[in-house]
Amino acid sequence: MYGLTQMNKILHATLVVLCLLGTLAASAQVKITGKMYDDAGQPIEFATVRIVGTSVGVNTDHLGLYELSVAQRDTIVIEFSCLGYSTVTRKLVKPEGTITLSPKLYEKTHELAEVQITEFKKQTNTMQGIDVSAMNRTPSASGNVVEDVITTMAGVSSKNEMSSQYMVRGGSYDENSVYINGIEVYRPQLISSGQQEGLSVINPDMVGNVSFSTGGFNAEYSDKMSSVLDITYREPQSFEGAFSASLQGGSLMLGQSSSRFSQMHGVRYKRNSSMLGSLDSKGEYDPQYLDYQTHLVLKASSKLKLSFLGNLSFNNYRFTPVNRETSFGTSTLAKSFTVYFDGHEKDKFQTVFGSLSAQYKPSRGTEFTLQASGYQTNELVAYDIHGEYWLDEAGTGGDNGVGGELGVGKYHEHARNRLKLNVYDVTLKGNTGINHHNLGYGLTLRREDIYDRSVEWQWRDSAGYSLPHIAHEVNVIYNMTSSHDLNTTRFAAWLQDTYKVASSAGMWSVNGGVRVSHWDFNKETIISPRFSIGFVPERNRHFAVRLAGGLYYQAPFYKEYRMERTDSAGNAYIDLNRDIKSQRSVHMIVGGDYTFRTMNRPFKLTAEVYYKNLLDLIPYEVDNLKVVYSGKNESKGYIAGVDMKLFGQFVEGTDSWISFSLMKMQEELNGVNVPRPTDQRYSVALFFTDYFPNIPRLKFSLKGVLSDGLPTTSPHSSRDVAYFRQPAYKRADVGLSYMLVGPEHRPTDGFLRHFKSIWLGVDVFNIFDISNVSSYYWVTDVNNIQYAVPNYLTRRQVNARVQLTF
């Protein structure tokens, strides 16, 4: 009896243990997390993640993040879907613990009754994404392909094919901010021509995502009045590489990745002597441009990610001129300008940049980022150029057209300009998702150390008399001295909220924020409220409308508050204006998109109307790429315009676009209404790609620009006295690329099997051989009459290139 009792107790205990084990087994969960991206690498919000065969599912948040849990079993099938994208499924076999899945969804294309339908991603804010997949195969005279593509966008223009700088909706070159991985980067300050510039800070081989705004951008971006270019570098998924070589230089990129660590290294070299040789000024061009960049990422844990971005850049430009011959004017008033030179120019632009970031995600909807960065530029512009010139007028034909000599003289130009600039930046920022809201916030502390030592003078001799002519004296026509050591600190804070919700009327996206900045140099505090509203109606999802605006400031940087003072002897000195204020611009932008099909292909038409009310302006004049500011807030004005862009597949399978812009810009300067130096009244740009019939491996690219000439005036003068417009800028570059190896043409054996792609290409820059004007050289005779001799840009050039990825 006792044995049966004991046996019953043992059986009962065994059953309890088995039940507990079964319950534990049944309650074992698999946690699945990750992030969903589109084909451009941008996060997809409101996408659906569900477990097939169950009711378990969630939507991604504003960052594309998701998280769900499901009971453990032998096989779990997860489905990722979103309107406008192809559906992706993943199968997990005997999963356990926490699993991360971050799929990439591609825009959906499907066929119904032989009609192909492609759905476009809707743009509900002012930041537009730009596809970078085929950028490196487009013709680029400067080698800076990202900026070259930007200049074909509506509202954007560039007047120098050798430069990466651009103007946006009437703003100067200095009104555009550029970010790489969330860090604001800078350009050299003493650049005055495209010959000096070399390579831009953006390495196209390392670029993953490109977002660009021509106005109405959010409060998280810095105090600039015109545009934002936001670049994100890629994180390689495995070992990869890219190599390119051309007649202008070459580049090499290597990337590697493991489960926790990834790295990318890029080296670029440029030497465009042949292109510079097509300029009117002949001589020995010796440009050397070298750039190295690295991007390191360490995933310390599931919540903490560390990254480092580094850049070393050495741009050296040397030029020993020999002679110059320039013909200009009209057929009836033709003139020629001949110069014989002696001397040389040696310029150096050395840049060091480093940034360390720590990204921490304490929860699914919250993310904090701490960034520390340092930027140093060491710039030297040194030249001593002596020249003897002849300015002649050709005969016009007939009895009275005999032509003759207009001027003869000598000149000497001297400069020793050195600038050292250190910028140290510490930023703490974060994002928190609460239901349909995404709160963004941040603090930035910036230290600027500036060392400036500049000396310039110009001597002119006309017909044996030095200018200005004073008997028994030899004088220079201009001289300038600047000597400053400056240390300043800036502080900025911002707060913004993005609210996105789907209603019966459609999809709404609302962003509102404010940015507050203080600068100890002028004791100025500025407050910049900004907003944007986007709406996609449910009844007709082919439309998307946007409204954006705010009060934007242009926080003065070093060039903008340098003020020239002239003493009684005519000597010019540079003072720093401590009463300078930030320029102000009240923006208002209304725009929208319409998607449609024609020729059985998808298209998108975008249009935006904008108005900017400008106050506390700092007048400036533009000479080539050099922006010379007055250093004082002494004008006001406005900008109004319309931008339109037709984007689509004019040829099936390739993206192309044409953009058109109209703009009116006016400034009240010294009581006179004049156009600003960047008043470009019209612009048309074309980016077109095509494949040859029956030769799908052969690709054709065309990039063309036609834009109005800019107002200009003589040196050390201003537009309220006199101005005229340069001729219109007209240029077309074409390229042919042949795919030797590609996804569908990859050998299975032999040496070429190691390459993902091989492209061979030929480019023709400025195919119509048009002489565009970058600036003017001013000749003054003894009667103080000035003649504007055009400085022409590059002529037709042929380039050969090879590009490999592996």
PDB file of N, CA and C in Angstrom, residues 332-407:
ATOM      1  N   THR A 332      31.193  92.890 -86.693  1.00  0.00           N
ATOM      2  CA  THR A 332      31.492  94.248 -87.159  1.00  0.00           C
ATOM      3  C   THR A 332      32.375  95.024 -86.194  1.00  0.00           C
ATOM      4  N   LEU A 333      32.456  94.558 -84.929  1.00  0.00           N
ATOM      5  CA  LEU A 333      33.300  95.213 -83.930  1.00  0.00           C
ATOM      6  C   LEU A 333      34.178  94.173 -83.248  1.00  0.00           C
ATOM      7  N   ALA A 334      34.940  93.476 -84.046  1.00  0.00           N
ATOM      8  CA  ALA A 334      35.796  92.417 -83.509  1.00  0.00           C
ATOM      9  C   ALA A 334      37.039  93.011 -82.867  1.00  0.00           C
ATOM     10  N   LYS A 335      37.430  92.416 -81.737  1.00  0.00           N
ATOM     11  CA  LYS A 335      38.619  92.860 -81.022  1.00  0.00           C
ATOM     12  C   LYS A 335      39.493  91.655 -80.708  1.00  0.00           C
ATOM     13  N   SER A 336      40.758  91.905 -80.497  1.00  0.00           N
ATOM     14  CA  SER A 336      41.689  90.846 -80.119  1.00  0.00           C
ATOM     15  C   SER A 336      42.554  91.348 -78.972  1.00  0.00           C
ATOM     16  N   PHE A 337      42.852  90.423 -78.052  1.00  0.00           N
ATOM     17  CA  PHE A 337      43.643  90.736 -76.866  1.00  0.00           C
ATOM     18  C   PHE A 337      44.798  89.752 -76.811  1.00  0.00           C
ATOM     19  N   THR A 338      46.028  90.265 -76.839  1.00  0.00           N
ATOM     20  CA  THR A 338      47.220  89.426 -76.856  1.00  0.00           C
ATOM     21  C   THR A 338      48.095  89.785 -75.661  1.00  0.00           C
ATOM     22  N   VAL A 339      48.558  88.763 -74.936  1.00  0.00           N
ATOM     23  CA  VAL A 339      49.390  88.976 -73.761  1.00  0.00           C
ATOM     24  C   VAL A 339      50.571  88.019 -73.805  1.00  0.00           C
ATOM     25  N   TYR A 340      51.754  88.504 -73.437  1.00  0.00           N
ATOM     26  CA  TYR A 340      52.921  87.652 -73.221  1.00  0.00           C
ATOM     27  C   TYR A 340      53.278  87.735 -71.741  1.00  0.00           C
ATOM     28  N   PHE A 341      53.402  86.552 -71.103  1.00  0.00           N
ATOM     29  CA  PHE A 341      53.514  86.483 -69.656  1.00  0.00           C
ATOM     30  C   PHE A 341      54.937  86.164 -69.201  1.00  0.00           C
ATOM     31  N   ASP A 342      55.158  86.509 -67.940  1.00  0.00           N
ATOM     32  CA  ASP A 342      56.337  86.068 -67.207  1.00  0.00           C
ATOM     33  C   ASP A 342      55.902  85.899 -65.753  1.00  0.00           C
ATOM     34  N   GLY A 343      56.333  84.817 -65.105  1.00  0.00           N
ATOM     35  CA  GLY A 343      55.949  84.585 -63.713  1.00  0.00           C
ATOM     36  C   GLY A 343      55.284  83.237 -63.530  1.00  0.00           C
ATOM     37  N   HIS A 344      54.663  83.029 -62.386  1.00  0.00           N
ATOM     38  CA  HIS A 344      54.043  81.744 -62.097  1.00  0.00           C
ATOM     39  C   HIS A 344      53.028  81.900 -60.960  1.00  0.00           C
ATOM     40  N   GLU A 345      52.208  80.870 -60.822  1.00  0.00           N
ATOM     41  CA  GLU A 345      51.217  80.786 -59.752  1.00  0.00           C
ATOM     42  C   GLU A 345      51.345  79.433 -59.071  1.00  0.00           C
ATOM     43  N   LYS A 346      51.344  79.444 -57.716  1.00  0.00           N
ATOM     44  CA  LYS A 346      51.413  78.206 -56.937  1.00  0.00           C
ATOM     45  C   LYS A 346      50.382  78.289 -55.818  1.00  0.00           C
ATOM     46  N   ASP A 347      49.354  77.440 -55.909  1.00  0.00           N
ATOM     47  CA  ASP A 347      48.279  77.421 -54.925  1.00  0.00           C
ATOM     48  C   ASP A 347      48.217  76.067 -54.240  1.00  0.00           C
ATOM     49  N   LYS A 348      47.930  76.077 -52.936  1.00  0.00           N
ATOM     50  CA  LYS A 348      47.803  74.843 -52.166  1.00  0.00           C
ATOM     51  C   LYS A 348      46.541  74.916 -51.316  1.00  0.00           C
ATOM     52  N   PHE A 349      45.772  73.834 -51.353  1.00  0.00           N
ATOM     53  CA  PHE A 349      44.581  73.709 -50.528  1.00  0.00           C
ATOM     54  C   PHE A 349      44.634  72.329 -49.859  1.00  0.00           C
ATOM     55  N   GLN A 350      44.980  72.322 -48.578  1.00  0.00           N
ATOM     56  CA  GLN A 350      45.135  71.072 -47.834  1.00  0.00           C
ATOM     57  C   GLN A 350      44.054  70.998 -46.753  1.00  0.00           C
ATOM     58  N   THR A 351      43.316  69.884 -46.748  1.00  0.00           N
ATOM     59  CA  THR A 351      42.184  69.733 -45.846  1.00  0.00           C
ATOM     60  C   THR A 351      42.298  68.431 -45.073  1.00  0.00           C
ATOM     61  N   VAL A 352      42.029  68.496 -43.769  1.00  0.00           N
ATOM     62  CA  VAL A 352      41.969  67.311 -42.912  1.00  0.00           C
ATOM     63  C   VAL A 352      40.635  67.349 -42.185  1.00  0.00           C
ATOM     64  N   PHE A 353      39.917  66.242 -42.236  1.00  0.00           N
ATOM     65  CA  PHE A 353      38.600  66.180 -41.605  1.00  0.00           C
ATOM     66  C   PHE A 353      38.427  64.825 -40.930  1.00  0.00           C
ATOM     67  N   GLY A 354      37.855  64.840 -39.719  1.00  0.00           N
ATOM     68  CA  GLY A 354      37.587  63.598 -39.009  1.00  0.00           C
ATOM     69  C   GLY A 354      36.335  63.723 -38.173  1.00  0.00           C
ATOM     70  N   SER A 355      35.561  62.647 -38.094  1.00  0.00           N
ATOM     71  CA  SER A 355      34.325  62.660 -37.321  1.00  0.00           C
ATOM     72  C   SER A 355      34.136  61.300 -36.661  1.00  0.00           C
ATOM     73  N   LEU A 356      33.808  61.303 -35.368  1.00  0.00           N
ATOM     74  CA  LEU A 356      33.519  60.096 -34.611  1.00  0.00           C
ATOM     75  C   LEU A 356      32.084  60.188 -34.101  1.00  0.00           C
ATOM     76  N   SER A 357      31.297  59.142 -34.362  1.00  0.00           N
ATOM     77  CA  SER A 357      29.884  59.127 -33.988  1.00  0.00           C
ATOM     78  C   SER A 357      29.572  57.888 -33.177  1.00  0.00           C
ATOM     79  N   ALA A 358      28.693  58.067 -32.192  1.00  0.00           N
ATOM     80  CA  ALA A 358      28.167  56.956 -31.397  1.00  0.00           C
ATOM     81  C   ALA A 358      26.649  57.018 -31.471  1.00  0.00           C
ATOM     82  N   GLN A 359      26.052  55.957 -31.991  1.00  0.00           N
ATOM     83  CA  GLN A 359      24.597  55.888 -32.155  1.00  0.00           C
ATOM     84  C   GLN A 359      24.036  54.835 -31.191  1.00  0.00           C
ATOM     85  N   TYR A 360      23.113  55.277 -30.339  1.00  0.00           N
ATOM     86  CA  TYR A 360      22.580  54.401 -29.297  1.00  0.00           C
ATOM     87  C   TYR A 360      21.062  54.329 -29.413  1.00  0.00           C
ATOM     88  N   LYS A 361      20.520  53.112 -29.411  1.00  0.00           N
ATOM     89  CA  LYS A 361      19.079  52.890 -29.511  1.00  0.00           C
ATOM     90  C   LYS A 361      18.601  52.178 -28.247  1.00  0.00           C
ATOM     91  N   PRO A 362      18.158  52.931 -27.256  1.00  0.00           N
ATOM     92  CA  PRO A 362      17.699  52.280 -26.029  1.00  0.00           C
ATOM     93  C   PRO A 362      16.399  51.525 -26.197  1.00  0.00           C
ATOM     94  N   SER A 363      15.607  51.902 -27.195  1.00  0.00           N
ATOM     95  CA  SER A 363      14.345  51.223 -27.457  1.00  0.00           C
ATOM     96  C   SER A 363      14.047  51.307 -28.940  1.00  0.00           C
ATOM     97  N   ARG A 364      12.979  50.673 -29.338  1.00  0.00           N
ATOM     98  CA  ARG A 364      12.649  50.587 -30.758  1.00  0.00           C
ATOM     99  C   ARG A 364      12.369  51.959 -31.377  1.00  0.00           C
ATOM    100  N   GLY A 365      11.754  52.853 -30.631  1.00  0.00           N
ATOM    101  CA  GLY A 365      11.355  54.131 -31.195  1.00  0.00           C
ATOM    102  C   GLY A 365      12.242  55.290 -30.836  1.00  0.00           C
ATOM    103  N   THR A 366      13.345  55.059 -30.148  1.00  0.00           N
ATOM    104  CA  THR A 366      14.210  56.146 -29.699  1.00  0.00           C
ATOM    105  C   THR A 366      15.644  55.889 -30.140  1.00  0.00           C
ATOM    106  N   GLU A 367      16.285  56.966 -30.571  1.00  0.00           N
ATOM    107  CA  GLU A 367      17.658  56.863 -31.054  1.00  0.00           C
ATOM    108  C   GLU A 367      18.413  58.128 -30.675  1.00  0.00           C
ATOM    109  N   PHE A 368      19.609  57.973 -30.129  1.00  0.00           N
ATOM    110  CA  PHE A 368      20.463  59.105 -29.776  1.00  0.00           C
ATOM    111  C   PHE A 368      21.786  58.986 -30.537  1.00  0.00           C
ATOM    112  N   THR A 369      22.320  60.123 -30.947  1.00  0.00           N
ATOM    113  CA  THR A 369      23.601  60.150 -31.662  1.00  0.00           C
ATOM    114  C   THR A 369      24.477  61.253 -31.077  1.00  0.00           C
ATOM    115  N   LEU A 370      25.689  60.876 -30.705  1.00  0.00           N
ATOM    116  CA  LEU A 370      26.688  61.832 -30.237  1.00  0.00           C
ATOM    117  C   LEU A 370      27.798  61.892 -31.284  1.00  0.00           C
ATOM    118  N   GLN A 371      28.067  63.099 -31.793  1.00  0.00           N
ATOM    119  CA  GLN A 371      29.060  63.274 -32.852  1.00  0.00           C
ATOM    120  C   GLN A 371      30.081  64.320 -32.429  1.00  0.00           C
ATOM    121  N   ALA A 372      31.332  64.028 -32.705  1.00  0.00           N
ATOM    122  CA  ALA A 372      32.418  64.987 -32.507  1.00  0.00           C
ATOM    123  C   ALA A 372      33.240  65.035 -33.786  1.00  0.00           C
ATOM    124  N   SER A 373      33.483  66.218 -34.301  1.00  0.00           N
ATOM    125  CA  SER A 373      34.193  66.338 -35.575  1.00  0.00           C
ATOM    126  C   SER A 373      35.184  67.487 -35.527  1.00  0.00           C
ATOM    127  N   GLY A 374      36.174  67.399 -36.379  1.00  0.00           N
ATOM    128  CA  GLY A 374      37.169  68.447 -36.525  1.00  0.00           C
ATOM    129  C   GLY A 374      37.501  68.654 -37.992  1.00  0.00           C
ATOM    130  N   TYR A 375      37.582  69.897 -38.413  1.00  0.00           N
ATOM    131  CA  TYR A 375      37.881  70.251 -39.805  1.00  0.00           C
ATOM    132  C   TYR A 375      39.006  71.266 -39.808  1.00  0.00           C
ATOM    133  N   GLN A 376      40.010  71.030 -40.630  1.00  0.00           N
ATOM    134  CA  GLN A 376      41.136  71.950 -40.743  1.00  0.00           C
ATOM    135  C   GLN A 376      41.473  72.164 -42.207  1.00  0.00           C
ATOM    136  N   THR A 377      41.576  73.420 -42.599  1.00  0.00           N
ATOM    137  CA  THR A 377      42.000  73.737 -43.958  1.00  0.00           C
ATOM    138  C   THR A 377      43.179  74.698 -43.901  1.00  0.00           C
ATOM    139  N   ASN A 378      44.175  74.423 -44.709  1.00  0.00           N
ATOM    140  CA  ASN A 378      45.381  75.244 -44.815  1.00  0.00           C
ATOM    141  C   ASN A 378      45.502  75.657 -46.279  1.00  0.00           C
ATOM    142  N   GLU A 379      45.242  76.932 -46.548  1.00  0.00           N
ATOM    143  CA  GLU A 379      45.140  77.388 -47.927  1.00  0.00           C
ATOM    144  C   GLU A 379      46.179  78.466 -48.217  1.00  0.00           C
ATOM    145  N   LEU A 380      46.784  78.359 -49.381  1.00  0.00           N
ATOM    146  CA  LEU A 380      47.771  79.336 -49.825  1.00  0.00           C
ATOM    147  C   LEU A 380      47.544  79.631 -51.296  1.00  0.00           C
ATOM    148  N   VAL A 381      47.344  80.903 -51.603  1.00  0.00           N
ATOM    149  CA  VAL A 381      47.254  81.372 -52.986  1.00  0.00           C
ATOM    150  C   VAL A 381      48.401  82.350 -53.198  1.00  0.00           C
ATOM    151  N   ALA A 382      49.356  81.984 -54.052  1.00  0.00           N
ATOM    152  CA  ALA A 382      50.559  82.798 -54.257  1.00  0.00           C
ATOM    153  C   ALA A 382      50.828  82.913 -55.752  1.00  0.00           C
ATOM    154  N   TYR A 383      50.892  84.141 -56.236  1.00  0.00           N
ATOM    155  CA  TYR A 383      51.225  84.334 -57.649  1.00  0.00           C
ATOM    156  C   TYR A 383      51.941  85.666 -57.840  1.00  0.00           C
ATOM    157  N   ASP A 384      52.834  85.674 -58.816  1.00  0.00           N
ATOM    158  CA  ASP A 384      53.486  86.872 -59.338  1.00  0.00           C
ATOM    159  C   ASP A 384      53.458  86.738 -60.851  1.00  0.00           C
ATOM    160  N   ILE A 385      52.564  87.466 -61.485  1.00  0.00           N
ATOM    161  CA  ILE A 385      52.386  87.374 -62.928  1.00  0.00           C
ATOM    162  C   ILE A 385      52.637  88.744 -63.551  1.00  0.00           C
ATOM    163  N   HIS A 386      53.579  88.785 -64.474  1.00  0.00           N
ATOM    164  CA  HIS A 386      53.870  90.006 -65.220  1.00  0.00           C
ATOM    165  C   HIS A 386      53.456  89.783 -66.672  1.00  0.00           C
ATOM    166  N   GLY A 387      52.786  90.777 -67.248  1.00  0.00           N
ATOM    167  CA  GLY A 387      52.328  90.625 -68.620  1.00  0.00           C
ATOM    168  C   GLY A 387      52.452  91.897 -69.425  1.00  0.00           C
ATOM    169  N   GLU A 388      52.664  91.750 -70.730  1.00  0.00           N
ATOM    170  CA  GLU A 388      52.634  92.857 -71.682  1.00  0.00           C
ATOM    171  C   GLU A 388      51.520  92.566 -72.680  1.00  0.00           C
ATOM    172  N   TYR A 389      50.598  93.531 -72.843  1.00  0.00           N
ATOM    173  CA  TYR A 389      49.398  93.244 -73.626  1.00  0.00           C
ATOM    174  C   TYR A 389      49.204  94.257 -74.749  1.00  0.00           C
ATOM    175  N   TRP A 390      48.449  93.794 -75.745  1.00  0.00           N
ATOM    176  CA  TRP A 390      48.008  94.620 -76.865  1.00  0.00           C
ATOM    177  C   TRP A 390      46.517  94.375 -77.074  1.00  0.00           C
ATOM    178  N   LEU A 391      45.750  95.422 -77.078  1.00  0.00           N
ATOM    179  CA  LEU A 391      44.322  95.343 -77.367  1.00  0.00           C
ATOM    180  C   LEU A 391      44.075  96.038 -78.694  1.00  0.00           C
ATOM    181  N   ASP A 392      43.633  95.260 -79.672  1.00  0.00           N
ATOM    182  CA  ASP A 392      43.464  95.777 -81.029  1.00  0.00           C
ATOM    183  C   ASP A 392      42.023  95.620 -81.472  1.00  0.00           C
ATOM    184  N   GLU A 393      41.625  96.520 -82.367  1.00  0.00           N
ATOM    185  CA  GLU A 393      40.307  96.431 -82.987  1.00  0.00           C
ATOM    186  C   GLU A 393      40.500  96.082 -84.451  1.00  0.00           C
ATOM    187  N   ALA A 394      39.839  95.027 -84.894  1.00  0.00           N
ATOM    188  CA  ALA A 394      39.994  94.589 -86.278  1.00  0.00           C
ATOM    189  C   ALA A 394      39.250  95.535 -87.195  1.00  0.00           C
ATOM    190  N   GLY A 395      39.663  95.564 -88.437  1.00  0.00           N
ATOM    191  CA  GLY A 395      38.985  96.390 -89.428  1.00  0.00           C
ATOM    192  C   GLY A 395      37.588  95.882 -89.711  1.00  0.00           C
ATOM    193  N   THR A 396      36.679  96.799 -89.973  1.00  0.00           N
ATOM    194  CA  THR A 396      35.287  96.424 -90.222  1.00  0.00           C
ATOM    195  C   THR A 396      34.977  96.289 -91.692  1.00  0.00           C
ATOM    196  N   GLY A 397      35.965  96.527 -92.540  1.00  0.00           N
ATOM    197  CA  GLY A 397      35.711  96.455 -93.969  1.00  0.00           C
ATOM    198  C   GLY A 397      35.215  97.793 -94.496  1.00  0.00           C
ATOM    199  N   GLY A 398      35.297  98.016 -95.775  1.00  0.00           N
ATOM    200  CA  GLY A 398      34.840  99.281 -96.327  1.00  0.00           C
ATOM    201  C   GLY A 398      35.875 100.373 -96.154  1.00  0.00           C
ATOM    202  N   ASP A 399      35.477 101.583 -96.530  1.00  0.00           N
ATOM    203  CA  ASP A 399      36.422 102.697 -96.514  1.00  0.00           C
ATOM    204  C   ASP A 399      36.773 103.164 -95.114  1.00  0.00           C
ATOM    205  N   ASN A 400      35.776 103.057 -94.166  1.00  0.00           N
ATOM    206  CA  ASN A 400      36.010 103.606 -92.838  1.00  0.00           C
ATOM    207  C   ASN A 400      36.468 102.566 -91.832  1.00  0.00           C
ATOM    208  N   GLY A 401      36.435 101.305 -92.174  1.00  0.00           N
ATOM    209  CA  GLY A 401      36.777 100.268 -91.198  1.00  0.00           C
ATOM    210  C   GLY A 401      38.210  99.842 -91.313  1.00  0.00           C
ATOM    211  N   VAL A 402      39.086 100.611 -90.695  1.00  0.00           N
ATOM    212  CA  VAL A 402      40.508 100.317 -90.804  1.00  0.00           C
ATOM    213  C   VAL A 402      41.046  99.629 -89.562  1.00  0.00           C
ATOM    214  N   GLY A 403      40.250  99.600 -88.467  1.00  0.00           N
ATOM    215  CA  GLY A 403      40.736  98.974 -87.247  1.00  0.00           C
ATOM    216  C   GLY A 403      41.827  99.817 -86.615  1.00  0.00           C
ATOM    217  N   GLY A 404      42.562  99.220 -85.692  1.00  0.00           N
ATOM    218  CA  GLY A 404      43.643  99.944 -85.056  1.00  0.00           C
ATOM    219  C   GLY A 404      43.892  99.487 -83.647  1.00  0.00           C
ATOM    220  N   GLU A 405      44.891 100.103 -83.042  1.00  0.00           N
ATOM    221  CA  GLU A 405      45.306  99.756 -81.700  1.00  0.00           C
ATOM    222  C   GLU A 405      44.479 100.530 -80.683  1.00  0.00           C
ATOM    223  N   LEU A 406      43.839  99.795 -79.765  1.00  0.00           N
ATOM    224  CA  LEU A 406      43.031 100.428 -78.715  1.00  0.00           C
ATOM    225  C   LEU A 406      43.830 100.661 -77.443  1.00  0.00           C
ATOM    226  N   GLY A 407      44.788  99.815 -77.186  1.00  0.00           N
ATOM    227  CA  GLY A 407      45.556  99.972 -75.964  1.00  0.00           C
ATOM    228  C   GLY A 407      46.764  99.065 -75.949  1.00  0.00           C
TER     229      GLY A 407
END
